[in-house]
mmCIF file with all atom_site columns, C-alpha atoms in Angstrom:
data_model
loop_
_atom_site.group_PDB
_atom_site.id
_atom_site.type_symbol
_atom_site.label_atom_id
_atom_site.label_alt_id
_atom_site.label_comp_id
_atom_site.label_asym_id
_atom_site.label_entity_id
_atom_site.label_seq_id
_atom_site.pdbx_PDB_ins_code
_atom_site.Cartn_x
_atom_site.Cartn_y
_atom_site.Cartn_z
_atom_site.occupancy
_atom_site.B_iso_or_equiv
_atom_site.pdbx_formal_charge
_atom_site.auth_seq_id
_atom_site.auth_comp_id
_atom_site.auth_asym_id
_atom_site.auth_atom_id
_atom_site.pdbx_PDB_model_num
ATOM 1   C CA . MET A 1 1   ? -44.608 -96.389 -47.397 1.00 0.00 ? 1   MET A CA 1
ATOM 2   C CA . LYS A 1 2   ? -43.468 -96.071 -43.781 1.00 0.00 ? 2   LYS A CA 1
ATOM 3   C CA . ASN A 1 3   ? -39.872 -96.896 -44.811 1.00 0.00 ? 3   ASN A CA 1
ATOM 4   C CA . LEU A 1 4   ? -40.039 -94.312 -47.603 1.00 0.00 ? 4   LEU A CA 1
ATOM 5   C CA . LEU A 1 5   ? -41.176 -91.570 -45.196 1.00 0.00 ? 5   LEU A CA 1
ATOM 6   C CA . PHE A 1 6   ? -38.462 -92.541 -42.729 1.00 0.00 ? 6   PHE A CA 1
ATOM 7   C CA . LEU A 1 7   ? -35.861 -92.386 -45.491 1.00 0.00 ? 7   LEU A CA 1
ATOM 8   C CA . LEU A 1 8   ? -37.164 -89.011 -46.713 1.00 0.00 ? 8   LEU A CA 1
ATOM 9   C CA . PHE A 1 9   ? -37.184 -87.402 -43.253 1.00 0.00 ? 9   PHE A CA 1
ATOM 10  C CA . GLY A 1 10  ? -33.828 -88.933 -42.377 1.00 0.00 ? 10  GLY A CA 1
ATOM 11  C CA . SER A 1 11  ? -32.303 -87.520 -45.557 1.00 0.00 ? 11  SER A CA 1
ATOM 12  C CA . LEU A 1 12  ? -33.747 -84.070 -44.856 1.00 0.00 ? 12  LEU A CA 1
ATOM 13  C CA . PHE A 1 13  ? -32.389 -84.171 -41.324 1.00 0.00 ? 13  PHE A CA 1
ATOM 14  C CA . LEU A 1 14  ? -28.899 -85.085 -42.547 1.00 0.00 ? 14  LEU A CA 1
ATOM 15  C CA . LEU A 1 15  ? -28.941 -82.452 -45.286 1.00 0.00 ? 15  LEU A CA 1
ATOM 16  C CA . SER A 1 16  ? -30.024 -79.732 -42.863 1.00 0.00 ? 16  SER A CA 1
ATOM 17  C CA . GLY A 1 17  ? -26.710 -80.149 -41.054 1.00 0.00 ? 17  GLY A CA 1
ATOM 18  C CA . CYS A 1 18  ? -24.765 -79.665 -44.273 1.00 0.00 ? 18  CYS A CA 1
ATOM 19  C CA . ALA A 1 19  ? -25.298 -75.942 -44.688 1.00 0.00 ? 19  ALA A CA 1
ATOM 20  C CA . SER A 1 20  ? -22.261 -74.209 -46.080 1.00 0.00 ? 20  SER A CA 1
ATOM 21  C CA . SER A 1 21  ? -20.233 -71.885 -43.900 1.00 0.00 ? 21  SER A CA 1
ATOM 22  C CA . GLU A 1 22  ? -21.553 -69.036 -46.061 1.00 0.00 ? 22  GLU A CA 1
ATOM 23  C CA . ASP A 1 23  ? -25.018 -69.703 -44.624 1.00 0.00 ? 23  ASP A CA 1
ATOM 24  C CA . THR A 1 24  ? -23.736 -69.445 -41.060 1.00 0.00 ? 24  THR A CA 1
ATOM 25  C CA . PRO A 1 25  ? -23.772 -65.922 -39.605 1.00 0.00 ? 25  PRO A CA 1
ATOM 26  C CA . LYS A 1 26  ? -20.246 -64.615 -39.150 1.00 0.00 ? 26  LYS A CA 1
ATOM 27  C CA . GLN A 1 27  ? -18.939 -62.411 -36.387 1.00 0.00 ? 27  GLN A CA 1
ATOM 28  C CA . ASN A 1 28  ? -18.669 -59.099 -38.209 1.00 0.00 ? 28  ASN A CA 1
ATOM 29  C CA . TYR A 1 29  ? -16.459 -57.446 -35.638 1.00 0.00 ? 29  TYR A CA 1
ATOM 30  C CA . LYS A 1 30  ? -13.136 -58.370 -34.144 1.00 0.00 ? 30  LYS A CA 1
ATOM 31  C CA . GLN A 1 31  ? -12.615 -59.228 -30.516 1.00 0.00 ? 31  GLN A CA 1
ATOM 32  C CA . ILE A 1 32  ? -9.232  -58.033 -29.262 1.00 0.00 ? 32  ILE A CA 1
ATOM 33  C CA . SER A 1 33  ? -7.410  -58.301 -25.957 1.00 0.00 ? 33  SER A CA 1
ATOM 34  C CA . GLN A 1 34  ? -7.188  -55.515 -23.401 1.00 0.00 ? 34  GLN A CA 1
ATOM 35  C CA . SER A 1 35  ? -3.466  -55.186 -24.152 1.00 0.00 ? 35  SER A CA 1
ATOM 36  C CA . GLU A 1 36  ? -4.171  -54.798 -27.890 1.00 0.00 ? 36  GLU A CA 1
ATOM 37  C CA . ALA A 1 37  ? -6.735  -52.101 -27.078 1.00 0.00 ? 37  ALA A CA 1
ATOM 38  C CA . ALA A 1 38  ? -4.240  -50.319 -24.795 1.00 0.00 ? 38  ALA A CA 1
ATOM 39  C CA . GLU A 1 39  ? -1.639  -50.382 -27.568 1.00 0.00 ? 39  GLU A CA 1
ATOM 40  C CA . ILE A 1 40  ? -4.086  -48.846 -30.069 1.00 0.00 ? 40  ILE A CA 1
ATOM 41  C CA . LEU A 1 41  ? -5.018  -46.131 -27.559 1.00 0.00 ? 41  LEU A CA 1
ATOM 42  C CA . GLU A 1 42  ? -1.339  -45.392 -26.975 1.00 0.00 ? 42  GLU A CA 1
ATOM 43  C CA . THR A 1 43  ? -0.017  -45.498 -30.540 1.00 0.00 ? 43  THR A CA 1
ATOM 44  C CA . GLU A 1 44  ? -2.860  -44.466 -32.836 1.00 0.00 ? 44  GLU A CA 1
ATOM 45  C CA . GLU A 1 45  ? -4.688  -41.180 -33.214 1.00 0.00 ? 45  GLU A CA 1
ATOM 46  C CA . GLU A 1 46  ? -7.677  -42.080 -35.376 1.00 0.00 ? 46  GLU A CA 1
ATOM 47  C CA . TYR A 1 47  ? -10.214 -44.062 -33.364 1.00 0.00 ? 47  TYR A CA 1
ATOM 48  C CA . ILE A 1 48  ? -13.352 -43.710 -31.287 1.00 0.00 ? 48  ILE A CA 1
ATOM 49  C CA . LEU A 1 49  ? -13.343 -45.243 -27.829 1.00 0.00 ? 49  LEU A CA 1
ATOM 50  C CA . LEU A 1 50  ? -16.921 -46.299 -27.141 1.00 0.00 ? 50  LEU A CA 1
ATOM 51  C CA . ASP A 1 51  ? -18.265 -47.067 -23.660 1.00 0.00 ? 51  ASP A CA 1
ATOM 52  C CA . VAL A 1 52  ? -21.666 -48.762 -23.996 1.00 0.00 ? 52  VAL A CA 1
ATOM 53  C CA . ARG A 1 53  ? -22.619 -48.682 -20.304 1.00 0.00 ? 53  ARG A CA 1
ATOM 54  C CA . THR A 1 54  ? -25.250 -46.361 -18.851 1.00 0.00 ? 54  THR A CA 1
ATOM 55  C CA . PRO A 1 55  ? -24.444 -42.662 -18.299 1.00 0.00 ? 55  PRO A CA 1
ATOM 56  C CA . GLU A 1 56  ? -24.474 -43.316 -14.545 1.00 0.00 ? 56  GLU A CA 1
ATOM 57  C CA . GLU A 1 57  ? -21.892 -46.098 -14.847 1.00 0.00 ? 57  GLU A CA 1
ATOM 58  C CA . PHE A 1 58  ? -19.830 -43.932 -17.196 1.00 0.00 ? 58  PHE A CA 1
ATOM 59  C CA . ALA A 1 59  ? -19.825 -41.057 -14.681 1.00 0.00 ? 59  ALA A CA 1
ATOM 60  C CA . GLN A 1 60  ? -18.556 -43.379 -11.930 1.00 0.00 ? 60  GLN A CA 1
ATOM 61  C CA . GLY A 1 61  ? -15.468 -44.211 -13.978 1.00 0.00 ? 61  GLY A CA 1
ATOM 62  C CA . HIS A 1 62  ? -14.441 -44.622 -17.616 1.00 0.00 ? 62  HIS A CA 1
ATOM 63  C CA . ILE A 1 63  ? -11.349 -44.821 -19.788 1.00 0.00 ? 63  ILE A CA 1
ATOM 64  C CA . PRO A 1 64  ? -10.113 -41.312 -20.686 1.00 0.00 ? 64  PRO A CA 1
ATOM 65  C CA . GLY A 1 65  ? -11.356 -40.115 -24.069 1.00 0.00 ? 65  GLY A CA 1
ATOM 66  C CA . ALA A 1 66  ? -14.326 -42.478 -24.162 1.00 0.00 ? 66  ALA A CA 1
ATOM 67  C CA . VAL A 1 67  ? -17.711 -41.547 -25.592 1.00 0.00 ? 67  VAL A CA 1
ATOM 68  C CA . CYS A 1 68  ? -20.789 -42.974 -23.874 1.00 0.00 ? 68  CYS A CA 1
ATOM 69  C CA . ILE A 1 69  ? -23.512 -44.458 -26.049 1.00 0.00 ? 69  ILE A CA 1
ATOM 70  C CA . PRO A 1 70  ? -25.502 -46.991 -23.998 1.00 0.00 ? 70  PRO A CA 1
ATOM 71  C CA . ASN A 1 71  ? -25.897 -50.400 -25.631 1.00 0.00 ? 71  ASN A CA 1
ATOM 72  C CA . GLU A 1 72  ? -29.656 -50.182 -25.145 1.00 0.00 ? 72  GLU A CA 1
ATOM 73  C CA . SER A 1 73  ? -29.800 -47.072 -27.365 1.00 0.00 ? 73  SER A CA 1
ATOM 74  C CA . ILE A 1 74  ? -27.955 -48.739 -30.261 1.00 0.00 ? 74  ILE A CA 1
ATOM 75  C CA . THR A 1 75  ? -30.350 -50.407 -32.675 1.00 0.00 ? 75  THR A CA 1
ATOM 76  C CA . THR A 1 76  ? -29.810 -52.296 -35.908 1.00 0.00 ? 76  THR A CA 1
ATOM 77  C CA . LYS A 1 77  ? -32.107 -49.887 -37.757 1.00 0.00 ? 77  LYS A CA 1
ATOM 78  C CA . GLU A 1 78  ? -30.356 -46.540 -37.418 1.00 0.00 ? 78  GLU A CA 1
ATOM 79  C CA . SER A 1 79  ? -26.718 -45.550 -37.001 1.00 0.00 ? 79  SER A CA 1
ATOM 80  C CA . PRO A 1 80  ? -25.912 -43.538 -33.870 1.00 0.00 ? 80  PRO A CA 1
ATOM 81  C CA . LYS A 1 81  ? -25.499 -39.857 -34.775 1.00 0.00 ? 81  LYS A CA 1
ATOM 82  C CA . GLU A 1 82  ? -22.305 -39.787 -32.676 1.00 0.00 ? 82  GLU A CA 1
ATOM 83  C CA . LEU A 1 83  ? -20.726 -42.302 -35.096 1.00 0.00 ? 83  LEU A CA 1
ATOM 84  C CA . PRO A 1 84  ? -21.094 -40.765 -38.566 1.00 0.00 ? 84  PRO A CA 1
ATOM 85  C CA . ASP A 1 85  ? -18.074 -42.478 -40.195 1.00 0.00 ? 85  ASP A CA 1
ATOM 86  C CA . LYS A 1 86  ? -18.706 -46.192 -40.764 1.00 0.00 ? 86  LYS A CA 1
ATOM 87  C CA . ASP A 1 87  ? -15.036 -46.735 -41.659 1.00 0.00 ? 87  ASP A CA 1
ATOM 88  C CA . GLN A 1 88  ? -13.720 -45.185 -38.421 1.00 0.00 ? 88  GLN A CA 1
ATOM 89  C CA . LYS A 1 89  ? -11.966 -47.573 -36.040 1.00 0.00 ? 89  LYS A CA 1
ATOM 90  C CA . ILE A 1 90  ? -14.276 -48.065 -33.024 1.00 0.00 ? 90  ILE A CA 1
ATOM 91  C CA . LEU A 1 91  ? -13.026 -49.710 -29.820 1.00 0.00 ? 91  LEU A CA 1
ATOM 92  C CA . VAL A 1 92  ? -15.974 -50.910 -27.736 1.00 0.00 ? 92  VAL A CA 1
ATOM 93  C CA . TYR A 1 93  ? -16.088 -51.792 -24.036 1.00 0.00 ? 93  TYR A CA 1
ATOM 94  C CA . CYS A 1 94  ? -18.610 -52.079 -21.202 1.00 0.00 ? 94  CYS A CA 1
ATOM 95  C CA . ARG A 1 95  ? -18.419 -53.326 -17.616 1.00 0.00 ? 95  ARG A CA 1
ATOM 96  C CA . SER A 1 96  ? -17.753 -57.038 -18.111 1.00 0.00 ? 96  SER A CA 1
ATOM 97  C CA . GLY A 1 97  ? -17.868 -57.714 -21.865 1.00 0.00 ? 97  GLY A CA 1
ATOM 98  C CA . ASN A 1 98  ? -21.474 -58.760 -22.462 1.00 0.00 ? 98  ASN A CA 1
ATOM 99  C CA . ARG A 1 99  ? -22.953 -55.433 -23.578 1.00 0.00 ? 99  ARG A CA 1
ATOM 100 C CA . SER A 1 100 ? -19.837 -54.587 -25.596 1.00 0.00 ? 100 SER A CA 1
ATOM 101 C CA . ARG A 1 101 ? -20.265 -57.808 -27.619 1.00 0.00 ? 101 ARG A CA 1
ATOM 102 C CA . GLN A 1 102 ? -23.925 -56.999 -28.194 1.00 0.00 ? 102 GLN A CA 1
ATOM 103 C CA . ALA A 1 103 ? -23.137 -53.436 -29.243 1.00 0.00 ? 103 ALA A CA 1
ATOM 104 C CA . ALA A 1 104 ? -20.256 -54.529 -31.493 1.00 0.00 ? 104 ALA A CA 1
ATOM 105 C CA . GLU A 1 105 ? -22.535 -56.984 -33.247 1.00 0.00 ? 105 GLU A CA 1
ATOM 106 C CA . LYS A 1 106 ? -25.209 -54.327 -33.791 1.00 0.00 ? 106 LYS A CA 1
ATOM 107 C CA . LEU A 1 107 ? -22.668 -51.815 -35.116 1.00 0.00 ? 107 LEU A CA 1
ATOM 108 C CA . ALA A 1 108 ? -21.266 -54.408 -37.507 1.00 0.00 ? 108 ALA A CA 1
ATOM 109 C CA . LYS A 1 109 ? -24.786 -55.156 -38.771 1.00 0.00 ? 109 LYS A CA 1
ATOM 110 C CA . LEU A 1 110 ? -25.228 -51.421 -39.383 1.00 0.00 ? 110 LEU A CA 1
ATOM 111 C CA . GLY A 1 111 ? -22.200 -51.528 -41.680 1.00 0.00 ? 111 GLY A CA 1
ATOM 112 C CA . TYR A 1 112 ? -19.387 -50.277 -39.458 1.00 0.00 ? 112 TYR A CA 1
ATOM 113 C CA . SER A 1 113 ? -16.264 -51.908 -40.842 1.00 0.00 ? 113 SER A CA 1
ATOM 114 C CA . GLN A 1 114 ? -13.668 -51.518 -38.062 1.00 0.00 ? 114 GLN A CA 1
ATOM 115 C CA . VAL A 1 115 ? -15.397 -52.512 -34.830 1.00 0.00 ? 115 VAL A CA 1
ATOM 116 C CA . LEU A 1 116 ? -13.008 -53.835 -32.189 1.00 0.00 ? 116 LEU A CA 1
ATOM 117 C CA . GLU A 1 117 ? -14.526 -55.198 -28.976 1.00 0.00 ? 117 GLU A CA 1
ATOM 118 C CA . PHE A 1 118 ? -12.245 -55.594 -25.955 1.00 0.00 ? 118 PHE A CA 1
ATOM 119 C CA . GLY A 1 119 ? -14.426 -56.613 -23.046 1.00 0.00 ? 119 GLY A CA 1
ATOM 120 C CA . GLY A 1 120 ? -15.015 -54.863 -19.766 1.00 0.00 ? 120 GLY A CA 1
ATOM 121 C CA . ILE A 1 121 ? -13.607 -52.042 -17.716 1.00 0.00 ? 121 ILE A CA 1
ATOM 122 C CA . ILE A 1 122 ? -13.480 -54.365 -14.695 1.00 0.00 ? 122 ILE A CA 1
ATOM 123 C CA . ASP A 1 123 ? -10.377 -55.921 -16.283 1.00 0.00 ? 123 ASP A CA 1
ATOM 124 C CA . TRP A 1 124 ? -8.828  -52.638 -17.471 1.00 0.00 ? 124 TRP A CA 1
ATOM 125 C CA . GLU A 1 125 ? -5.378  -52.018 -16.013 1.00 0.00 ? 125 GLU A CA 1
ATOM 126 C CA . GLY A 1 126 ? -4.954  -48.553 -17.476 1.00 0.00 ? 126 GLY A CA 1
ATOM 127 C CA . GLU A 1 127 ? -6.165  -45.157 -16.293 1.00 0.00 ? 127 GLU A CA 1
ATOM 128 C CA . ILE A 1 128 ? -9.791  -44.628 -15.304 1.00 0.00 ? 128 ILE A CA 1
ATOM 129 C CA . VAL A 1 129 ? -11.320 -41.204 -14.742 1.00 0.00 ? 129 VAL A CA 1
ATOM 130 C CA . SER A 1 130 ? -14.678 -40.211 -13.301 1.00 0.00 ? 130 SER A CA 1
ATOM 131 C CA . GLY A 1 131 ? -17.146 -37.571 -14.338 1.00 0.00 ? 131 GLY A CA 1
ATOM 132 C CA . GLU A 1 132 ? -19.849 -37.055 -16.906 1.00 0.00 ? 132 GLU A CA 1
ATOM 133 C CA . GLN A 1 133 ? -19.321 -36.925 -20.637 1.00 0.00 ? 133 GLN A CA 1
ATOM 134 C CA . THR A 1 134 ? -18.610 -33.485 -22.022 1.00 0.00 ? 134 THR A CA 1
ATOM 135 C CA . GLU A 1 135 ? -19.651 -32.508 -25.509 1.00 0.00 ? 135 GLU A CA 1
#
């Protein structure tokens, strides 16, 4: 009986590691480099540049044209009113890359189809402006 239980539990343990890749959560957004983001900003017209830091951080310095929606205000239950088009290309950044990954994941779970996360402003080599967001 003891051998049978050992065999049963051993088999279950081995089978639990055999989940298909379809069962594994996928990254539903794309991580791109800073240079790829800069190229999109320079060559394309249809995108939203999303800064997910706090309004205070945003006011201290942000990439021109960015919209500030703090990561903490983005939930997986309701789409941000500032982002009505789920098929719009959205480039997401924060200070160092942690909050932008979190926000990109939440946006992807909400059904946004073109979320591109490119890390933090601390690595940005392009222009940075200061001031509060204007509506």
